[in-house]
Short mmCIF file of C-alpha atoms and ligand atoms in Angstrom, two decimals:
data_model
loop_
_atom_site.label_atom_id
_atom_site.label_comp_id
_atom_site.label_asym_id
_atom_site.label_seq_id
_atom_site.Cartn_x
_atom_site.Cartn_y
_atom_site.Cartn_z
CA UNK A 1 34.68 -30.50 -32.19
CA UNK A 2 33.39 -28.39 -35.08
CA UNK A 3 33.52 -30.04 -38.49
CA UNK A 4 36.01 -28.16 -40.67
CA UNK A 5 35.85 -27.62 -44.39
CA UNK A 6 38.57 -24.97 -44.09
CA UNK A 7 41.83 -25.31 -46.00
CA UNK A 8 43.46 -22.42 -44.14
CA UNK A 9 47.25 -22.96 -43.97
CA UNK A 10 47.18 -25.77 -46.55
CA UNK A 11 49.12 -25.96 -49.81
CA UNK A 12 47.51 -27.60 -52.84
CA UNK A 13 48.83 -28.74 -56.21
CA UNK A 14 46.30 -29.04 -59.06
CA UNK A 15 47.19 -30.39 -62.51
CA UNK A 16 45.58 -29.08 -65.70
CA UNK A 17 44.03 -26.05 -64.05
CA UNK A 18 44.06 -23.52 -66.89
CA UNK A 19 40.48 -24.40 -67.83
CA UNK A 20 37.42 -26.54 -67.07
CA UNK A 21 37.16 -28.73 -63.99
CA UNK A 22 40.76 -28.11 -62.88
CA UNK A 23 40.26 -24.36 -62.91
CA UNK A 24 37.04 -24.59 -60.89
CA UNK A 25 38.73 -26.86 -58.33
CA UNK A 26 41.87 -24.69 -58.01
CA UNK A 27 39.79 -21.57 -57.39
CA UNK A 28 37.50 -23.34 -54.91
CA UNK A 29 40.50 -24.65 -52.93
CA UNK A 30 41.84 -21.08 -52.76
CA UNK A 31 38.43 -19.78 -51.68
CA UNK A 32 38.50 -22.39 -48.90
CA UNK A 33 41.86 -21.00 -47.74
CA UNK A 34 44.59 -22.95 -49.54
CA UNK A 35 47.57 -21.60 -51.45
CA UNK A 36 47.62 -23.31 -54.83
CA UNK A 37 50.29 -24.46 -57.30
CA UNK A 38 49.10 -25.12 -60.85
CA UNK A 39 50.91 -27.64 -63.03
CA UNK A 40 50.18 -27.80 -66.73
CA UNK A 41 51.42 -27.18 -70.24
CA UNK A 42 49.20 -24.17 -71.10
CA UNK A 43 49.53 -20.77 -69.44
CA UNK A 44 46.83 -20.63 -66.69
CA UNK A 45 46.50 -16.84 -66.87
CA UNK A 46 42.81 -16.69 -65.94
CA UNK A 47 43.15 -19.17 -63.07
CA UNK A 48 46.13 -17.29 -61.61
CA UNK A 49 44.07 -14.07 -61.64
CA UNK A 50 41.05 -15.78 -60.05
CA UNK A 51 43.23 -17.20 -57.24
CA UNK A 52 44.94 -13.85 -56.70
CA UNK A 53 41.47 -12.31 -56.29
CA UNK A 54 40.82 -14.66 -53.33
CA UNK A 55 43.95 -13.30 -51.60
CA UNK A 56 45.70 -16.66 -51.66
CA UNK A 57 49.11 -17.38 -53.19
CA UNK A 58 49.27 -18.98 -56.65
CA UNK A 59 52.32 -20.60 -58.24
CA UNK A 60 52.56 -21.64 -61.87
CA UNK A 61 54.57 -24.74 -62.83
CA UNK A 62 55.00 -25.41 -66.52
CA UNK A 63 54.91 -29.13 -67.21
CA UNK A 64 53.82 -31.49 -69.95
CA UNK A 65 52.29 -34.39 -68.04
CA UNK A 66 52.04 -36.73 -71.03
CA UNK A 67 55.07 -38.49 -69.53
CA UNK A 68 56.41 -38.89 -66.00
CA UNK A 69 59.62 -37.03 -66.87
CA UNK A 70 58.64 -33.75 -65.09
CA UNK A 71 57.09 -35.38 -62.00
CA UNK A 72 60.00 -34.80 -59.58
CA UNK A 73 60.50 -31.22 -60.75
CA UNK A 74 56.77 -30.44 -60.37
CA UNK A 75 56.81 -31.48 -56.71
CA UNK A 76 60.12 -29.66 -56.11
CA UNK A 77 58.75 -26.44 -57.63
CA UNK A 78 55.51 -26.70 -55.67
CA UNK A 79 57.46 -27.15 -52.43
CA UNK A 80 59.83 -24.30 -53.37
CA UNK A 81 56.84 -22.02 -54.03
CA UNK A 82 54.47 -23.03 -51.22
CA UNK A 83 56.71 -24.82 -48.70
CA UNK A 84 54.90 -28.19 -48.98
CA UNK A 85 52.13 -30.08 -50.77
CA UNK A 86 49.26 -31.07 -48.44
CA UNK A 87 46.70 -31.63 -51.19
CA UNK A 88 47.23 -33.06 -54.67
CA UNK A 89 44.43 -32.96 -57.24
CA UNK A 90 45.22 -35.12 -60.28
CA UNK A 91 42.93 -33.49 -62.82
CA UNK A 92 44.89 -33.26 -66.11
CA UNK A 93 43.46 -35.64 -68.65
CA UNK A 94 42.77 -36.22 -72.29
CA UNK A 95 40.33 -38.28 -74.35
CA UNK A 96 40.74 -39.88 -77.78
CA UNK A 97 37.73 -41.08 -79.74
CA UNK A 98 37.78 -43.67 -82.54
CA UNK A 99 36.02 -46.85 -83.60
CA UNK A 100 37.24 -49.88 -81.67
CA UNK A 101 38.30 -51.81 -84.77
CA UNK A 102 40.74 -49.14 -85.88
CA UNK A 103 41.75 -47.69 -82.49
CA UNK A 104 45.50 -46.93 -82.68
CA UNK A 105 48.34 -47.75 -80.32
CA UNK A 106 49.17 -44.03 -80.25
CA UNK A 107 45.65 -43.18 -78.99
CA UNK A 108 45.92 -45.99 -76.45
CA UNK A 109 49.32 -44.95 -75.06
CA UNK A 110 48.65 -41.20 -75.02
CA UNK A 111 45.55 -41.56 -72.85
CA UNK A 112 47.00 -44.25 -70.57
CA UNK A 113 50.19 -42.24 -70.02
CA UNK A 114 48.55 -38.90 -69.21
CA UNK A 115 45.44 -40.11 -67.40
CA UNK A 116 46.88 -43.04 -65.42
CA UNK A 117 50.68 -43.38 -65.41
CA UNK A 118 51.45 -39.74 -64.60
CA UNK A 119 48.62 -39.68 -62.05
CA UNK A 120 50.20 -42.58 -60.16
CA UNK A 121 53.79 -41.35 -60.22
CA UNK A 122 52.87 -37.77 -59.34
CA UNK A 123 50.83 -39.15 -56.42
CA UNK A 124 53.78 -41.29 -55.35
CA UNK A 125 56.11 -38.27 -55.43
CA UNK A 126 53.65 -36.07 -53.49
CA UNK A 127 52.83 -38.83 -51.00
CA UNK A 128 56.47 -39.05 -49.84
CA UNK A 129 56.27 -35.53 -48.34
CA UNK A 130 52.76 -36.13 -47.01
CA UNK A 131 53.89 -39.28 -45.20
CA UNK A 132 56.90 -37.43 -43.76
CA UNK A 133 54.56 -34.74 -42.39
CA UNK A 134 52.01 -37.32 -41.20
CA UNK A 135 49.09 -36.31 -43.38
CA UNK A 136 47.75 -35.31 -46.77
CA UNK A 137 44.94 -35.60 -49.29
CA UNK A 138 45.06 -36.94 -52.82
CA UNK A 139 42.01 -36.40 -55.03
CA UNK A 140 41.98 -38.10 -58.43
CA UNK A 141 39.60 -37.10 -61.17
CA UNK A 142 38.02 -40.30 -62.41
CA UNK A 143 34.95 -40.52 -64.69
CA UNK A 144 31.65 -42.30 -65.25
CA UNK A 145 33.87 -44.53 -67.38
CA UNK A 146 35.46 -45.72 -64.14
CA UNK A 147 32.17 -47.66 -63.87
CA UNK A 148 30.98 -47.94 -67.48
CA UNK A 149 32.55 -48.77 -70.85
CA UNK A 150 31.43 -45.86 -73.01
CA UNK A 151 31.45 -45.84 -76.80
CA UNK A 152 34.51 -45.24 -79.04
CA UNK A 153 36.76 -44.42 -76.04
CA UNK A 154 38.47 -47.70 -75.07
CA UNK A 155 41.72 -46.16 -73.78
CA UNK A 156 39.81 -43.57 -71.77
CA UNK A 157 37.59 -46.27 -70.21
CA UNK A 158 40.68 -48.35 -69.40
CA UNK A 159 42.59 -45.43 -67.91
CA UNK A 160 39.68 -44.12 -65.84
CA UNK A 161 38.84 -47.63 -64.59
CA UNK A 162 42.51 -47.81 -63.63
CA UNK A 163 42.16 -44.52 -61.75
CA UNK A 164 39.45 -46.15 -59.62
CA UNK A 165 41.71 -49.13 -58.91
CA UNK A 166 44.84 -47.17 -58.14
CA UNK A 167 42.87 -44.79 -55.91
CA UNK A 168 41.92 -47.76 -53.73
CA UNK A 169 45.42 -49.27 -53.91
CA UNK A 170 47.02 -46.01 -52.78
CA UNK A 171 44.36 -45.47 -50.11
CA UNK A 172 45.04 -48.88 -48.56
CA UNK A 173 48.78 -48.31 -48.20
CA UNK A 174 48.61 -44.68 -47.12
CA UNK A 175 45.64 -44.74 -44.71
CA UNK A 176 47.70 -45.68 -41.65
CA UNK A 177 50.15 -42.89 -42.53
CA UNK A 178 47.43 -40.22 -42.34
CA UNK A 179 46.97 -39.74 -46.08
CA UNK A 180 43.52 -40.11 -47.62
CA UNK A 181 43.19 -40.94 -51.31
CA UNK A 182 39.84 -40.54 -53.03
CA UNK A 183 38.48 -39.88 -56.50
CA UNK A 184 35.67 -37.85 -57.99
CA UNK A 185 33.80 -39.28 -60.96
CA UNK A 186 32.30 -36.30 -62.76
CA UNK A 187 29.23 -36.88 -64.88
CA UNK A 188 28.73 -34.99 -68.12
CA UNK A 189 30.35 -31.62 -67.45
CA UNK A 190 30.40 -28.75 -69.91
CA UNK A 191 34.14 -28.26 -70.79
CA UNK A 192 36.52 -28.48 -73.78
CA UNK A 193 36.74 -32.22 -73.12
CA UNK A 194 33.05 -32.68 -73.97
CA UNK A 195 32.65 -29.97 -76.63
CA UNK A 196 32.39 -32.61 -79.40
CA UNK A 197 29.59 -34.45 -77.55
CA UNK A 198 27.68 -31.26 -76.85
CA UNK A 199 28.00 -30.31 -80.51
CA UNK A 200 26.54 -33.65 -81.67
CA UNK A 201 22.77 -33.02 -81.61
CA UNK A 202 21.76 -36.68 -81.28
CA UNK A 203 24.29 -37.59 -78.58
CA UNK A 204 23.55 -34.37 -76.69
CA UNK A 205 19.81 -35.19 -76.62
CA UNK A 206 20.46 -38.82 -75.59
CA UNK A 207 22.73 -37.69 -72.77
CA UNK A 208 20.32 -35.07 -71.44
CA UNK A 209 17.41 -37.54 -71.54
CA UNK A 210 19.32 -39.84 -69.17
CA UNK A 211 20.51 -37.28 -66.61
CA UNK A 212 17.86 -37.08 -63.84
CA UNK A 213 18.94 -33.50 -63.07
CA UNK A 214 18.19 -32.66 -66.71
CA UNK A 215 21.26 -30.55 -67.46
CA UNK A 216 24.98 -30.80 -68.18
CA UNK A 217 27.10 -30.23 -65.10
CA UNK A 218 29.14 -27.08 -64.63
CA UNK A 219 32.82 -27.36 -63.56
CA UNK A 220 31.78 -25.65 -60.32
CA UNK A 221 29.53 -28.65 -59.58
CA UNK A 222 32.74 -30.69 -59.10
CA UNK A 223 34.51 -28.12 -56.92
CA UNK A 224 32.42 -28.66 -53.76
CA UNK A 225 33.26 -32.36 -53.72
CA UNK A 226 36.94 -31.53 -54.19
CA UNK A 227 36.95 -29.11 -51.24
CA UNK A 228 35.24 -31.74 -49.09
CA UNK A 229 37.78 -34.43 -50.04
CA UNK A 230 40.67 -32.00 -49.44
CA UNK A 231 39.41 -30.87 -46.04
CA UNK A 232 39.49 -32.32 -42.50
CA UNK A 233 35.73 -33.00 -42.88
CA UNK A 234 36.63 -36.07 -44.98
CA UNK A 235 39.39 -37.46 -42.72
CA UNK A 236 37.56 -40.82 -42.35
CA UNK A 237 36.80 -41.10 -46.09
CA UNK A 238 39.41 -42.97 -48.11
CA UNK A 239 39.49 -45.23 -51.15
CA UNK A 240 36.16 -43.84 -52.33
CA UNK A 241 35.09 -42.83 -55.82
CA UNK A 242 32.44 -40.13 -55.44
CA UNK A 243 30.15 -39.68 -58.43
CA UNK A 244 29.08 -36.10 -59.03
CA UNK A 245 26.85 -36.79 -61.99
CA UNK A 246 23.38 -35.26 -61.63
CA UNK A 247 22.09 -38.76 -60.87
CA UNK A 248 23.37 -40.49 -64.07
CA UNK A 249 24.55 -43.65 -62.28
CA UNK A 250 21.32 -43.88 -60.31
CA UNK A 251 19.40 -44.60 -63.53
P1 NAP B 1 39.67 -29.85 -70.32
O1 NAP B 1 38.95 -28.54 -70.25
O2 NAP B 1 40.09 -30.39 -71.64
O3 NAP B 1 40.88 -29.81 -69.29
C1 NAP B 1 41.87 -30.81 -69.28
C2 NAP B 1 43.09 -30.23 -68.59
O4 NAP B 1 44.14 -31.20 -68.62
C3 NAP B 1 43.61 -29.00 -69.31
O5 NAP B 1 44.12 -28.09 -68.38
C4 NAP B 1 44.74 -29.59 -70.13
O6 NAP B 1 45.73 -28.67 -70.50
C5 NAP B 1 45.28 -30.60 -69.15
N1 NAP B 1 46.17 -31.52 -69.83
C6 NAP B 1 45.87 -32.41 -70.79
N2 NAP B 1 46.98 -33.03 -71.22
C7 NAP B 1 48.01 -32.50 -70.49
C8 NAP B 1 49.41 -32.72 -70.48
N3 NAP B 1 50.00 -33.59 -71.31
N4 NAP B 1 50.16 -32.00 -69.64
C9 NAP B 1 49.61 -31.09 -68.81
N5 NAP B 1 48.28 -30.84 -68.78
C10 NAP B 1 47.50 -31.54 -69.63
O7 NAP B 1 38.74 -30.98 -69.74
P2 NAP B 1 37.95 -31.18 -68.37
O8 NAP B 1 36.64 -31.72 -68.75
O9 NAP B 1 38.05 -30.00 -67.48
O10 NAP B 1 38.80 -32.40 -67.80
C11 NAP B 1 39.43 -32.41 -66.54
C12 NAP B 1 39.44 -33.84 -66.02
O11 NAP B 1 38.09 -34.26 -65.79
C13 NAP B 1 40.04 -34.86 -66.98
O12 NAP B 1 40.79 -35.81 -66.25
C14 NAP B 1 38.82 -35.50 -67.59
O13 NAP B 1 39.07 -36.79 -68.05
C15 NAP B 1 37.88 -35.50 -66.42
N6 NAP B 1 36.48 -35.66 -66.71
C16 NAP B 1 35.79 -34.74 -67.43
C17 NAP B 1 34.44 -34.95 -67.67
C18 NAP B 1 33.60 -33.98 -68.43
O14 NAP B 1 32.41 -34.26 -68.65
N7 NAP B 1 34.10 -32.83 -68.82
C19 NAP B 1 33.81 -36.09 -67.19
C20 NAP B 1 34.55 -37.01 -66.47
C21 NAP B 1 35.88 -36.79 -66.23
P3 NAP B 1 45.75 -28.06 -72.01
O15 NAP B 1 44.76 -26.93 -71.99
O16 NAP B 1 47.17 -27.65 -72.17
O17 NAP B 1 45.34 -29.16 -72.94
#
């Protein structure tokens, strides 16, 4: 049997795909053959055009994922547009930076709600259809802070560590039902999310000194791992957090 990385005939839902890592993943899934629904609060004009250029179908679902309120509607609209959801990529995420001693409850809740609570309940909603159809793939975007504590980002470290835990929890319950749940832990990737770090000369130098590959990652560096984890080639991979980090964790 030939190993297949093809997503021909599959329907994917990607959150936060107007920019950065989500955009690169959505376009790569389309290039691999999937139709793609995009869920987010900003208009994903560029991503829609890039998917259209691949010849695949793209559906836009407007949703603010800072609470779980739109979760049911997002799945309903994805199914209405594409017929089903075979692949869910939980990419939408935010970061709040502040000194530990003054870190606010608002900055704690905002990051936990968007990065962890919505990720779980959207996965739960998508998994119901996947289980009914006997298969599916959930790919969560974790972080190096799934493994490390970071500096001045306690809610982000907590949420992304939680993403690692809930990935394994979901994988354990869904494996026998044909659904694989994995996560990707991106290293330092050049996006809006890391613009402040890249702009800080000292931190930028410290970061680059530690990355064996010697450069910031590009969003496209994450897309190959996402296609693998969405494809039949990864059918025996579940509950795994795959670091795509230029070697950062190997140091
Ligand atoms: P980004 O360019 O800031 O993209 C984040 C995406 O999430 C945007 O599409 C954003 O939409 C969306 N989003 C945020 N809050 C949302 C909400 N309430 N409702 C709907 N969509 C929302 O950052 P990125 O670096 O590509 O981040 C993507 C994911 O990778 C995040 O989970 C992030 O934590 C993770 N990650 C990034 C890095 C890195 O080095 N860049 C490293 C590890 C993990 P808006 O444009 O509307 O804000």
